[in-house]
Amino acid sequence: GNRMSQYRPYRVSNGVLQIPVEGALINGFDWHFPGLATGYGYIRRAFDRGMADPEVRALAFRIDSPGGAAAECFDLVDHLHAAKGAKPVRAFAETVCSAAYAIASAADHITITRTSDVGSIGVVMAHLDASARMDKEGFKITFIYAGKHKVDGNAYEPLPDSVRAEWQAEVNELYSVFVATVARNRGLDEQAVRATEARTYLGAKAVSERLADAVGPLDDAVAAYAAELSHPQTGDREMSTKTPDNAAEPQAVAD
């Protein structure tokens, strides 16, 4: 088989295409490294392939992820939502937080386990201020630059109030998009989504908050999902693992 197939494990079992959403979710990345990282491009390709393949009768997101980048996330989720109704799509999740929850919310139904962490509907940016340590060690950084905002948010100076305000405005805008997306996908009021204040909920509590639909063992739930499909079983098969022309070789996750 193709040596790249391990990075693109599109697999159909009993007519259900299972799409892994695992680890850190990364923009500009078309690959999946089991348990470590999944690219938004990978998820989109797998989803589109499943929707186009006549042997795929239903799709299942298998999710275990704390979230990831905001960039590309909401465009992907809108893309998933736009296909709603074409084929059944369900999510089966262990940890499903932040960007991973945005993806799950586009499914028709979300099953979680008793110990699943669910939610974290929020946005975060971080700034490292190393200026005190630099002062202590006797280092001084001088920037020579053009463009007033070129060095905004650098790690060698305290974060100015004006830059903090600009970053907060960006976070607020992304948060509004996140809230509106989840509210639309789950049929919730936006205020109810905001009221979670980016909390995570454990197991059945997530169902009572209407962030998920059922609690149970995930493998059993996937098997029951396949059994609900009325057409004859097609057995297991590998989908094509041909690497697209524009796909890059996978890069190491860590240096």
Tab-separated table of C-alpha atoms in Angstrom:
chain	number	residue	atom	x	y	z
A	1	GLY	CA	0.000	0.000	0.000
A	2	ASN	CA	0.942	3.636	-0.186
A	3	ARG	CA	3.448	4.496	2.542
A	4	MET	CA	1.505	7.687	3.274
A	5	SER	CA	-1.685	5.801	4.129
A	6	GLN	CA	-0.834	5.894	7.840
A	7	TYR	CA	-1.242	9.665	7.723
A	8	ARG	CA	-4.527	9.522	5.781
A	9	PRO	CA	-6.370	6.552	7.312
A	10	TYR	CA	-9.726	7.013	5.607
A	11	ARG	CA	-11.603	3.892	6.592
A	12	VAL	CA	-15.154	2.762	5.967
A	13	SER	CA	-16.727	0.116	8.207
A	14	ASN	CA	-20.290	-1.038	7.569
A	15	GLY	CA	-20.923	2.050	5.483
A	16	VAL	CA	-19.686	4.492	8.142
A	17	LEU	CA	-16.632	6.663	7.486
A	18	GLN	CA	-14.900	7.437	10.777
A	19	ILE	CA	-12.944	10.690	10.786
A	20	PRO	CA	-10.434	11.140	13.635
A	21	VAL	CA	-10.250	14.549	15.308
A	22	GLU	CA	-7.420	14.092	17.775
A	23	GLY	CA	-4.881	16.119	19.706
A	24	ALA	CA	-4.034	19.683	18.754
A	25	LEU	CA	-6.119	21.032	15.863
A	26	ILE	CA	-3.896	22.886	13.405
A	27	ASN	CA	-4.570	25.276	10.553
A	28	GLY	CA	-2.685	24.998	7.263
A	29	PHE	CA	-2.128	21.289	7.909
A	30	ASP	CA	-3.554	18.429	5.806
A	31	TRP	CA	-2.443	15.518	7.949
A	32	HIS	CA	-3.424	13.485	10.999
A	33	PHE	CA	-0.959	12.126	13.543
A	34	PRO	CA	-2.860	9.682	15.797
A	35	GLY	CA	-3.289	11.043	19.302
A	36	LEU	CA	-1.113	14.083	18.630
A	37	ALA	CA	-2.477	16.437	16.008
A	38	THR	CA	-5.077	16.784	13.277
A	39	GLY	CA	-5.162	19.387	10.530
A	40	TYR	CA	-8.318	21.230	9.573
A	41	GLY	CA	-7.413	20.480	5.957
A	42	TYR	CA	-7.376	16.759	6.771
A	43	ILE	CA	-10.832	16.925	8.334
A	44	ARG	CA	-12.268	18.824	5.371
A	45	ARG	CA	-10.776	16.391	2.828
A	46	ALA	CA	-12.039	13.358	4.725
A	47	PHE	CA	-15.511	14.849	5.136
A	48	ASP	CA	-15.809	15.850	1.471
A	49	ARG	CA	-14.580	12.454	0.388
A	50	GLY	CA	-17.154	10.728	2.541
A	51	MET	CA	-19.953	12.916	1.243
A	52	ALA	CA	-18.961	12.166	-2.358
A	53	ASP	CA	-18.368	8.413	-1.951
A	54	PRO	CA	-21.505	6.345	-2.740
A	55	GLU	CA	-20.288	3.524	-0.485
A	56	VAL	CA	-20.313	5.870	2.517
A	57	ARG	CA	-23.807	5.988	3.980
A	58	ALA	CA	-22.948	7.943	7.116
A	59	LEU	CA	-20.042	9.792	8.717
A	60	ALA	CA	-18.724	9.706	12.268
A	61	PHE	CA	-16.310	12.117	13.888
A	62	ARG	CA	-14.237	10.307	16.526
A	63	ILE	CA	-13.081	13.174	18.733
A	64	ASP	CA	-10.505	13.336	21.510
A	65	SER	CA	-9.105	16.855	21.447
A	66	PRO	CA	-8.685	19.849	23.755
A	67	GLY	CA	-8.984	22.211	20.760
A	68	GLY	CA	-6.599	24.272	18.716
A	69	ALA	CA	-6.229	27.215	16.381
A	70	ALA	CA	-9.089	29.615	15.711
A	71	ALA	CA	-7.767	30.233	12.184
A	72	GLU	CA	-9.665	28.025	9.683
A	73	CYS	CA	-11.823	26.501	12.418
A	74	PHE	CA	-15.037	28.411	11.777
A	75	ASP	CA	-14.729	28.256	7.993
A	76	LEU	CA	-14.449	24.479	8.351
A	77	VAL	CA	-17.429	24.293	10.696
A	78	ASP	CA	-19.529	26.396	8.304
A	79	HIS	CA	-18.527	23.987	5.533
A	80	LEU	CA	-19.651	21.003	7.626
A	81	HIS	CA	-22.895	22.733	8.560
A	82	ALA	CA	-23.686	23.597	4.914
A	83	ALA	CA	-23.747	19.870	4.078
A	84	LYS	CA	-26.229	19.089	6.856
A	85	GLY	CA	-28.840	16.571	5.801
A	86	ALA	CA	-26.953	15.181	2.809
A	87	LYS	CA	-25.861	12.157	4.858
A	88	PRO	CA	-26.125	11.369	8.580
A	89	VAL	CA	-23.217	12.823	10.568
A	90	ARG	CA	-22.634	12.040	14.233
A	91	ALA	CA	-19.870	12.842	16.684
A	92	PHE	CA	-18.502	10.395	19.261
A	93	ALA	CA	-16.264	12.164	21.724
A	94	GLU	CA	-14.035	11.689	24.729
A	95	THR	CA	-12.431	15.091	25.317
A	96	VAL	CA	-14.232	17.626	23.111
A	97	CYS	CA	-13.307	21.179	23.983
A	98	SER	CA	-12.927	24.550	22.298
A	99	ALA	CA	-12.258	24.195	18.540
A	100	ALA	CA	-13.002	20.453	18.769
A	101	TYR	CA	-16.402	21.276	20.236
A	102	ALA	CA	-17.071	23.681	17.369
A	103	ILE	CA	-16.544	20.765	14.978
A	104	ALA	CA	-18.700	18.398	17.032
A	105	SER	CA	-21.507	20.951	17.148
A	106	ALA	CA	-21.896	20.643	13.355
A	107	ALA	CA	-22.891	16.978	13.699
A	108	ASP	CA	-26.506	15.834	13.891
A	109	HIS	CA	-25.924	14.139	17.252
A	110	ILE	CA	-23.125	14.068	19.852
A	111	THR	CA	-22.420	11.034	22.034
A	112	ILE	CA	-19.954	11.369	24.913
A	113	THR	CA	-18.741	9.136	27.735
A	114	ARG	CA	-19.368	9.472	31.471
A	115	THR	CA	-15.904	10.998	31.874
A	116	SER	CA	-15.891	13.277	28.833
A	117	ASP	CA	-14.874	16.903	29.199
A	118	VAL	CA	-17.169	18.966	26.983
A	119	GLY	CA	-17.326	22.670	26.168
A	120	SER	CA	-14.712	25.364	26.743
A	121	ILE	CA	-16.575	27.603	24.308
A	122	GLY	CA	-14.171	30.513	24.519
A	123	VAL	CA	-11.100	32.128	23.000
A	124	VAL	CA	-7.690	32.794	24.520
A	125	MET	CA	-4.515	34.629	23.527
A	126	ALA	CA	-1.359	34.714	25.625
A	127	HIS	CA	1.452	37.229	25.988
A	128	LEU	CA	4.829	36.405	27.517
A	129	ASP	CA	6.536	39.309	29.258
A	130	ALA	CA	10.191	38.404	29.797
A	131	SER	CA	11.309	41.981	30.484
A	132	ALA	CA	11.916	41.494	34.234
A	133	ARG	CA	14.125	38.478	33.595
A	134	MET	CA	16.015	40.345	30.875
A	135	ASP	CA	16.624	43.244	33.272
A	136	LYS	CA	17.840	40.854	35.973
A	137	GLU	CA	20.302	39.206	33.613
A	138	GLY	CA	21.517	42.530	32.266
A	139	PHE	CA	20.121	42.262	28.736
A	140	LYS	CA	18.440	45.074	26.871
A	141	ILE	CA	16.713	44.538	23.539
A	142	THR	CA	16.485	47.471	21.145
A	143	PHE	CA	14.139	47.188	18.158
A	144	ILE	CA	14.869	49.067	14.971
A	145	TYR	CA	11.696	48.908	12.936
A	146	ALA	CA	9.342	50.610	10.500
A	147	GLY	CA	5.603	50.612	10.966
A	148	LYS	CA	4.154	51.758	14.275
A	149	HIS	CA	2.689	48.369	15.186
A	150	LYS	CA	5.505	46.147	13.911
A	151	VAL	CA	6.691	45.086	17.375
A	152	ASP	CA	3.313	45.122	19.141
A	153	GLY	CA	3.135	42.371	21.742
A	154	ASN	CA	6.828	41.453	21.708
A	155	ALA	CA	8.056	39.385	24.651
A	156	TYR	CA	10.788	41.807	25.728
A	157	GLU	CA	8.541	44.633	26.919
A	158	PRO	CA	5.457	44.778	29.136
A	159	LEU	CA	2.247	44.610	27.093
A	160	PRO	CA	1.041	48.186	26.486
A	161	ASP	CA	-2.573	48.937	27.382
A	162	SER	CA	-3.311	49.994	23.800
A	163	VAL	CA	-2.085	46.687	22.384
A	164	ARG	CA	-3.930	44.740	25.068
A	165	ALA	CA	-7.141	46.560	24.122
A	166	GLU	CA	-6.658	45.720	20.445
A	167	TRP	CA	-6.016	42.067	21.229
A	168	GLN	CA	-9.030	41.950	23.527
A	169	ALA	CA	-11.190	43.330	20.701
A	170	GLU	CA	-9.927	40.550	18.399
A	171	VAL	CA	-10.658	37.919	21.055
A	172	ASN	CA	-14.151	39.349	21.584
A	173	GLU	CA	-14.855	39.214	17.854
A	174	LEU	CA	-13.718	35.600	17.573
A	175	TYR	CA	-15.745	34.747	20.678
A	176	SER	CA	-18.869	36.211	19.104
A	177	VAL	CA	-18.325	34.062	16.019
A	178	PHE	CA	-17.779	30.970	18.191
A	179	VAL	CA	-20.920	31.613	20.240
A	180	ALA	CA	-23.065	32.273	17.160
A	181	THR	CA	-21.728	29.140	15.481
A	182	VAL	CA	-22.509	26.850	18.413
A	183	ALA	CA	-25.919	28.452	18.949
A	184	ARG	CA	-26.837	27.898	15.303
A	185	ASN	CA	-25.521	24.351	15.165
A	186	ARG	CA	-27.076	23.195	18.437
A	187	GLY	CA	-30.303	25.188	18.257
A	188	LEU	CA	-29.426	27.169	21.380
A	189	ASP	CA	-29.904	30.790	22.341
A	190	GLU	CA	-26.651	32.756	22.040
A	191	GLN	CA	-27.042	34.057	25.569
A	192	ALA	CA	-27.240	30.500	26.874
A	193	VAL	CA	-23.964	29.679	25.119
A	194	ARG	CA	-22.302	32.809	26.541
A	195	ALA	CA	-23.620	31.892	29.983
A	196	THR	CA	-21.387	28.806	30.016
A	197	GLU	CA	-18.480	31.287	30.374
A	198	ALA	CA	-16.202	28.760	28.623
A	199	ARG	CA	-16.771	26.135	31.327
A	200	THR	CA	-16.237	22.467	30.619
A	201	TYR	CA	-18.895	19.991	31.692
A	202	LEU	CA	-18.401	16.374	32.683
A	203	GLY	CA	-20.427	13.602	31.086
A	204	ALA	CA	-24.145	13.752	31.791
A	205	LYS	CA	-23.912	17.400	32.880
A	206	ALA	CA	-22.989	18.300	29.284
A	207	VAL	CA	-26.183	16.584	28.108
A	208	SER	CA	-28.305	18.506	30.623
A	209	GLU	CA	-26.681	21.715	29.336
A	210	ARG	CA	-27.653	20.622	25.782
A	211	LEU	CA	-24.054	20.586	24.614
A	212	ALA	CA	-24.331	16.831	23.917
A	213	ASP	CA	-27.140	14.371	23.285
A	214	ALA	CA	-26.266	11.019	24.858
A	215	VAL	CA	-23.825	9.301	27.213
A	216	GLY	CA	-22.464	5.828	26.572
A	217	PRO	CA	-19.496	3.687	25.524
A	218	LEU	CA	-18.295	5.134	22.239
A	219	ASP	CA	-17.516	1.881	20.431
A	220	ASP	CA	-20.977	0.561	21.275
A	221	ALA	CA	-22.549	3.811	20.119
A	222	VAL	CA	-20.700	3.695	16.787
A	223	ALA	CA	-21.781	0.065	16.283
A	224	ALA	CA	-25.390	1.003	17.024
A	225	TYR	CA	-25.117	3.884	14.567
A	226	ALA	CA	-24.019	1.496	11.814
A	227	ALA	CA	-26.824	-0.911	12.719
A	228	GLU	CA	-29.402	1.846	12.273
A	229	LEU	CA	-28.466	2.196	8.617
A	230	SER	CA	-30.951	0.207	6.601
A	231	HIS	CA	-28.796	-0.804	3.611
A	232	PRO	CA	-26.801	-4.068	3.449
A	233	GLN	CA	-23.420	-4.062	5.094
A	234	THR	CA	-20.469	-3.499	2.792
A	235	GLY	CA	-17.767	-4.729	5.147
A	236	ASP	CA	-14.421	-3.033	5.715
A	237	ARG	CA	-12.402	-1.439	2.982
A	238	GLU	CA	-9.621	1.065	2.634
A	239	MET	CA	-10.461	4.248	0.790
A	240	SER	CA	-7.947	5.567	-1.705
A	241	THR	CA	-4.834	6.894	-0.013
A	242	LYS	CA	-3.536	8.749	-3.051
A	243	THR	CA	-1.734	11.876	-1.918
A	244	PRO	CA	-3.200	14.998	-3.520
A	245	ASP	CA	-0.881	16.882	-5.834
A	246	ASN	CA	-0.708	19.902	-3.547
A	247	ALA	CA	-0.107	17.982	-0.318
A	248	ALA	CA	3.188	18.556	1.445
A	249	GLU	CA	5.260	15.866	3.082
A	250	PRO	CA	4.344	15.670	6.780
A	251	GLN	CA	6.618	17.581	9.084
A	252	ALA	CA	7.842	16.415	12.465
A	253	VAL	CA	5.538	17.430	15.305
A	254	ALA	CA	8.418	18.199	17.665
A	255	ASP	CA	11.984	19.332	17.066
